[in-house]
CSV table of C-alpha atoms and ligand atoms in Angstrom, one decimal:
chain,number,residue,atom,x,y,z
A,264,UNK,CA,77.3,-5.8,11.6
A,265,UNK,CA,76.5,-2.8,9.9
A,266,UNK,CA,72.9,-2.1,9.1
A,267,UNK,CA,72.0,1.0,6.8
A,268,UNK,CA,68.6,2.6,7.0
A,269,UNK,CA,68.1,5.7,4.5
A,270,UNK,CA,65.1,7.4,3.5
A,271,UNK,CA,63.7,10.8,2.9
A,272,UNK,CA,62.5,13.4,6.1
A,273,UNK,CA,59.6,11.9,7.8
A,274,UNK,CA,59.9,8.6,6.4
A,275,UNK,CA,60.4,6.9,9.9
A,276,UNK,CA,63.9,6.1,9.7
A,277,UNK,CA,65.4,7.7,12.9
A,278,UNK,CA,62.6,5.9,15.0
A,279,UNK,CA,62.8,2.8,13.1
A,280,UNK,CA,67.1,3.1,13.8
A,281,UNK,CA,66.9,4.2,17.3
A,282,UNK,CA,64.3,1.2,18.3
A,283,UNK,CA,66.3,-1.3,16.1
A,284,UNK,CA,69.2,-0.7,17.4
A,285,UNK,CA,67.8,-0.8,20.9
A,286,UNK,CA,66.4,-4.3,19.9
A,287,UNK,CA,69.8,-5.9,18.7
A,288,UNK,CA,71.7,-4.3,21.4
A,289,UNK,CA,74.2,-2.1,19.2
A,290,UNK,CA,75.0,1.7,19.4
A,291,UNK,CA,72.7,3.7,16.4
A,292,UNK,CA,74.0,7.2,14.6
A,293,UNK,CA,71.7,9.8,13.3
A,294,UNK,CA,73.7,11.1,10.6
A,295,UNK,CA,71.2,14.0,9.8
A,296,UNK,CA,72.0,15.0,13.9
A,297,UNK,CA,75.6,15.6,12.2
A,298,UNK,CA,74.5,17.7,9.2
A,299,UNK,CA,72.8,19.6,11.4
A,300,UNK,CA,75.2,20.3,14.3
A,301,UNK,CA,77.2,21.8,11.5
A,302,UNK,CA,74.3,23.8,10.5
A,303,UNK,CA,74.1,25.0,14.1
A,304,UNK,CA,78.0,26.0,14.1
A,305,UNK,CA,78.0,27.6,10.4
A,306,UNK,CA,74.6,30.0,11.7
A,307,UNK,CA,76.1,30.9,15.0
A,308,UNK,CA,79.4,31.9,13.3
A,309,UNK,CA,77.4,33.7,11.2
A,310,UNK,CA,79.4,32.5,7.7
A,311,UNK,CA,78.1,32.7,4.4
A,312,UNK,CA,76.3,29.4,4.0
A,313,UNK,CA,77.3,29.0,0.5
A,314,UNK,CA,81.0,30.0,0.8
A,315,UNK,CA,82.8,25.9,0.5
A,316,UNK,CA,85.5,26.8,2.0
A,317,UNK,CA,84.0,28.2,5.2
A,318,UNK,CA,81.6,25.6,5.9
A,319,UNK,CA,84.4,22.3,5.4
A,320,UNK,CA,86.6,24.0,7.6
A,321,UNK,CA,83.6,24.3,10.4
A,322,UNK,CA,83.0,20.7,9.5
A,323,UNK,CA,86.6,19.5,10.2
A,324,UNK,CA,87.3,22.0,13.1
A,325,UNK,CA,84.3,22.3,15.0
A,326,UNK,CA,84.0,21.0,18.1
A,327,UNK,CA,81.3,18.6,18.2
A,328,UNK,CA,80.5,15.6,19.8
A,329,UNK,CA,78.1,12.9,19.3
A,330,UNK,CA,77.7,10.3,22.6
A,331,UNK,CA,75.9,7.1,21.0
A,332,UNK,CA,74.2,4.8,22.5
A,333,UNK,CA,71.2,1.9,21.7
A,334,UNK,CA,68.9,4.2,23.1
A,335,UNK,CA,70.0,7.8,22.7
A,336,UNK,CA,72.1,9.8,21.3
A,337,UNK,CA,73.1,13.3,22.6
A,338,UNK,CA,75.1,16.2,20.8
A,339,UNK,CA,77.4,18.8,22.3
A,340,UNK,CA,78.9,21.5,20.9
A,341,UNK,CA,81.7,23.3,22.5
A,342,UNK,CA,80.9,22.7,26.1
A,343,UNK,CA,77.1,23.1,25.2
A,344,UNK,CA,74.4,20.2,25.0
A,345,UNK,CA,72.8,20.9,21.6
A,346,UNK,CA,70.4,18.1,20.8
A,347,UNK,CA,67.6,20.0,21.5
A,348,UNK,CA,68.6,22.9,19.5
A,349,UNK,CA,69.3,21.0,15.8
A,350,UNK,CA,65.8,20.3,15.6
A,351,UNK,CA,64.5,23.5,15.3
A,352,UNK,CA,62.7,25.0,12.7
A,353,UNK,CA,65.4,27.5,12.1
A,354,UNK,CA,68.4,24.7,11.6
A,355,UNK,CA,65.9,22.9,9.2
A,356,UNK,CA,65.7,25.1,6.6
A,357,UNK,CA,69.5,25.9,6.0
A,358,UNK,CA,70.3,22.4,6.3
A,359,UNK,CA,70.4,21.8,2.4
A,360,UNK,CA,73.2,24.3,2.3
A,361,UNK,CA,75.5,22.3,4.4
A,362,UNK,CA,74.2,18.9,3.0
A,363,UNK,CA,75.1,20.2,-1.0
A,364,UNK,CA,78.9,21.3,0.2
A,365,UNK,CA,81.2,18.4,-1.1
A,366,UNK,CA,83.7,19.6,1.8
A,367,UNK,CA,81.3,18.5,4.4
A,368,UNK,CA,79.8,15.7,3.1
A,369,UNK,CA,83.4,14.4,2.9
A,370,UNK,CA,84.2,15.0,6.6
A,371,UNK,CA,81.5,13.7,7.7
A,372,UNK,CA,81.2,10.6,5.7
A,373,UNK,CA,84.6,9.8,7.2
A,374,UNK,CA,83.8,10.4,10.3
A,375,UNK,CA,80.9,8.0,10.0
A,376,UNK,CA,82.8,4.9,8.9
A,377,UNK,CA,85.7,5.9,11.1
A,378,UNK,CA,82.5,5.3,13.6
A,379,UNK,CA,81.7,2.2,12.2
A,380,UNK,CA,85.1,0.5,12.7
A,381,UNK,CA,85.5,1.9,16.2
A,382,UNK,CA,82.1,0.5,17.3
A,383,UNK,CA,81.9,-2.9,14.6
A,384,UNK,CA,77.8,-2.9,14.8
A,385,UNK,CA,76.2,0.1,14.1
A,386,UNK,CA,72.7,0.9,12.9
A,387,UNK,CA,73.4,3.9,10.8
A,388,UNK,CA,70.5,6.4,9.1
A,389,UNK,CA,70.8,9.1,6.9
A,390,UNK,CA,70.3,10.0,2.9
A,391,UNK,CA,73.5,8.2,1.8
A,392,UNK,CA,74.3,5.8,4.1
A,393,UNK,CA,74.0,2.6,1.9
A,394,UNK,CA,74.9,4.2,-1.4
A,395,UNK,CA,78.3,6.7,-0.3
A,396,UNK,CA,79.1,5.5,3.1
A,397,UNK,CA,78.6,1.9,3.8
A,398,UNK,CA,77.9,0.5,0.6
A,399,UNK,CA,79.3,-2.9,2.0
A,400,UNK,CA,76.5,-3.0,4.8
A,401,UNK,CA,75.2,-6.4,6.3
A,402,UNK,CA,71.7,-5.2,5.2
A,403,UNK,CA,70.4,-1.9,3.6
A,404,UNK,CA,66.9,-0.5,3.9
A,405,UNK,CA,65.1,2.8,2.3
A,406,UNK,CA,62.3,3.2,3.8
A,407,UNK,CA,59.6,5.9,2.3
A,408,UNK,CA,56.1,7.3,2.7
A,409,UNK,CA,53.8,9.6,0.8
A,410,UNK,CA,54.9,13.5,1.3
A,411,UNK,CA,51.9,14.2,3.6
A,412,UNK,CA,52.0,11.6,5.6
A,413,UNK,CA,55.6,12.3,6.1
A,414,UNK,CA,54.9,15.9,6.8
A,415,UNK,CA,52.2,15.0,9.6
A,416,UNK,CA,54.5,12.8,11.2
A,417,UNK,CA,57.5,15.7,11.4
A,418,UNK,CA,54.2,18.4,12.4
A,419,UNK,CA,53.6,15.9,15.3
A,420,UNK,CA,57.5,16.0,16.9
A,421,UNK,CA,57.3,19.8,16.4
A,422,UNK,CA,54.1,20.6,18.6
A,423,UNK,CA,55.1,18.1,21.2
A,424,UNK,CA,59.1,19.6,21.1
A,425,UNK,CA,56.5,22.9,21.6
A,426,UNK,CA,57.6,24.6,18.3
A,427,UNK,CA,55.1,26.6,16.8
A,428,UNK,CA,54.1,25.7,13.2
A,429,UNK,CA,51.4,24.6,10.7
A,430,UNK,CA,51.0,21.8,8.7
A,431,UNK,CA,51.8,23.6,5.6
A,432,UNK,CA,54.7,25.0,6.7
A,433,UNK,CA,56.1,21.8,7.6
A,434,UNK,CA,55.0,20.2,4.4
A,435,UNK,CA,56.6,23.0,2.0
A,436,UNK,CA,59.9,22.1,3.9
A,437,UNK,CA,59.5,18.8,3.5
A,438,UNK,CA,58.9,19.5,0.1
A,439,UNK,CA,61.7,21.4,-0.4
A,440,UNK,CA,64.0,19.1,1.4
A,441,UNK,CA,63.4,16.3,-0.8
A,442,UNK,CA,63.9,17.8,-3.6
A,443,UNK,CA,67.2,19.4,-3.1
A,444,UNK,CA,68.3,15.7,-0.8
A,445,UNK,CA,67.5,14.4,-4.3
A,446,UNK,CA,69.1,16.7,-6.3
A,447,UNK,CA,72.2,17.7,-5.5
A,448,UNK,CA,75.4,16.4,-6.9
A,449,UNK,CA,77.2,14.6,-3.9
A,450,UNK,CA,75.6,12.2,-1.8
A,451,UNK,CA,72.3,12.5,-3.2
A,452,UNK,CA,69.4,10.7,-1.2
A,453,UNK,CA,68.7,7.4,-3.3
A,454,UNK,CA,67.8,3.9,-3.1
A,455,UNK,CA,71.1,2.6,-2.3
A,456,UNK,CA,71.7,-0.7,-4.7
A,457,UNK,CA,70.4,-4.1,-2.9
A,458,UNK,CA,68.7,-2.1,-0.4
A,459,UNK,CA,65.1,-3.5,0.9
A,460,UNK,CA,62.4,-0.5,0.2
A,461,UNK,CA,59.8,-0.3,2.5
A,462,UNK,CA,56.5,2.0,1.7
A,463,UNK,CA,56.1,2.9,5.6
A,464,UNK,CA,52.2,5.3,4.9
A,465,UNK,CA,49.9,2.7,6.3
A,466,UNK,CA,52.5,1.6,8.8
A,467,UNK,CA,52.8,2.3,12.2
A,468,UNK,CA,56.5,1.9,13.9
A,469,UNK,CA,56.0,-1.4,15.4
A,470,UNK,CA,55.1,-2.5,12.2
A,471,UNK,CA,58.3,-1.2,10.6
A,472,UNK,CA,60.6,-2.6,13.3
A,473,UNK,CA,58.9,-6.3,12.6
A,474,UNK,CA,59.4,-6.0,9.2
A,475,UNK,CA,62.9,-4.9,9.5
A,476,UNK,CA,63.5,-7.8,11.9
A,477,UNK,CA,61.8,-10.1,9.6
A,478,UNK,CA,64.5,-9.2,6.8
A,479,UNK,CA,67.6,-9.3,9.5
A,480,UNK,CA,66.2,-13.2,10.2
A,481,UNK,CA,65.7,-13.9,6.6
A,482,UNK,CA,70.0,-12.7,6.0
A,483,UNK,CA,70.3,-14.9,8.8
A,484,UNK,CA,71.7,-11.6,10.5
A,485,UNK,CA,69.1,-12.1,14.3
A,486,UNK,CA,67.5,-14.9,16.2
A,487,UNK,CA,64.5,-14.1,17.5
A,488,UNK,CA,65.6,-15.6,21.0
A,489,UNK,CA,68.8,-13.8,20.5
A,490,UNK,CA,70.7,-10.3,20.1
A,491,UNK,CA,72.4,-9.9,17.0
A,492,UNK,CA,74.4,-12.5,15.4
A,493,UNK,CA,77.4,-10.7,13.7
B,564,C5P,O1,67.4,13.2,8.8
B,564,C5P,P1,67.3,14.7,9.1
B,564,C5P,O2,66.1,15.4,8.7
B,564,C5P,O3,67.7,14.9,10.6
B,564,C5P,O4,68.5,15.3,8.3
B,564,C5P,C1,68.8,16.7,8.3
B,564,C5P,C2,69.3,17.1,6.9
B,564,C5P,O5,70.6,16.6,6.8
B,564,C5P,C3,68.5,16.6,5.7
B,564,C5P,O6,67.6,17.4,5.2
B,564,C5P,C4,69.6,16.3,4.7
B,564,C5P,O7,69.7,17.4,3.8
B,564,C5P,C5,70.9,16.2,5.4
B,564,C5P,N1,71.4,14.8,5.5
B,564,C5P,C6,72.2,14.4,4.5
B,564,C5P,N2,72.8,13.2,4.5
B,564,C5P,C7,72.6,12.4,5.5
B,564,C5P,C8,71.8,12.8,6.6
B,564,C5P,C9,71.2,14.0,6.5
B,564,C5P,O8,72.4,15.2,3.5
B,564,C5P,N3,73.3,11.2,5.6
């Protein structure tokens, strides 16, 4: 079963994903975790971020790993454990380079459904993960919530991953993220067709989670009593 979750920065997706898929059972993949272990590679090799062929050959050469799991997932690069280090501040605003190179978006897209069939159920989140990569999913959400209340929510995993920054800095990246997510020519973020579109503001995650399983029940995809069924 392969359930698709996309949605904008700060929209709840990754929690939603990770605590679904711990729920059902099945391994989840954080496809933005990929974009930006690139991003990590391309600034530490010190390339010209806008140079395509540079950055799809980091994307098909370097050597990354992602270790999945219902509840976790971890990212090395080289010999070094990176997961801490793509979520900083720094990563976050060069991301949109690597996310706008066709090169990379290829690479990794493959990569993701050559995920999918080694591991049959997947919950997979990202920007294009319904529309480009799975557009055959089981299910497909987009979930969504008003900018500020999105840019809270990323302020609030910043202070307590003890990065220093204000609201408004966080919001104007937000900002900027979803615009160029939306924007750019390949794989940009949209509501993937047939997906269900949830307005997450006045919800908090447990909410989410029930209404996602409420959906999965209704596709006659989970049992309450049970894991999933596919
Ligand atoms: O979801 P997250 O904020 O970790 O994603 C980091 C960046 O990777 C996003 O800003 C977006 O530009 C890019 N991304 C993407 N396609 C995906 C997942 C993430 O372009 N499927």
């Amino acid at each position: 079963m392969i359930i698709t979750i996309d949605g904008p920065a700060g929209s709840g997706k990754s929690t939603a994903a990770r605590k679904l898929a711990a729920r059902l059972g099945i391994p989840y993949l954080d496809t933005g975790a990929m974009y930006r272990v690139i991003t990590l590679a391309a600034l530490e090799a010190g390339v010209d971020l806008e140079s395509e062929d540079m950055l799809t050959r980091i994307a098909n050469e370097a050597n990354y790993e992602l270790d999945l799991g219902p509840t976790h997932i971890r990212v090395s690069l080289g010999a070094r454990d990176v997961t801490e280090a793509i979520r900083t501040m720094r990563v976050n605003n060069h991301t949109r380079f690597i996310a706008a190179s066709p090169g990379v978006r290829r690479a990794l897209v493959e990569k993701q459904r050559q995920l999918g069939r080694q591991l049959g159920s997947l919950v997979t989140e990202g920007r294009d993960q319904g529309s480009v990569a799975f557009p055959n999913a089981d299910i497909k959400f987009y979930l969504d919530a008003t900018v500020e209340r999105r840019a809270e929510r990323r302020l609030h995993d910043f202070l307590a991953d003890g990065e220093e920054v204000t609201f408004e800095e966080v919001l104007a990246n937000v900002d900027v993220r979803d615009r160029t997510d939306s924007s750019r020519i390949v794989g940009p973020l949209t509501v993937p067709a047939g997906a269900v579109h949830i307005d997450t503001t006045p919800m908090t995650i447990a909410e989410v989670i029930e209404t996602l399983l409420a959906h999965l029940r209704q596709a006659g995809l989970w049992q309450p009593n049970g894991a999933a069924s596919k």
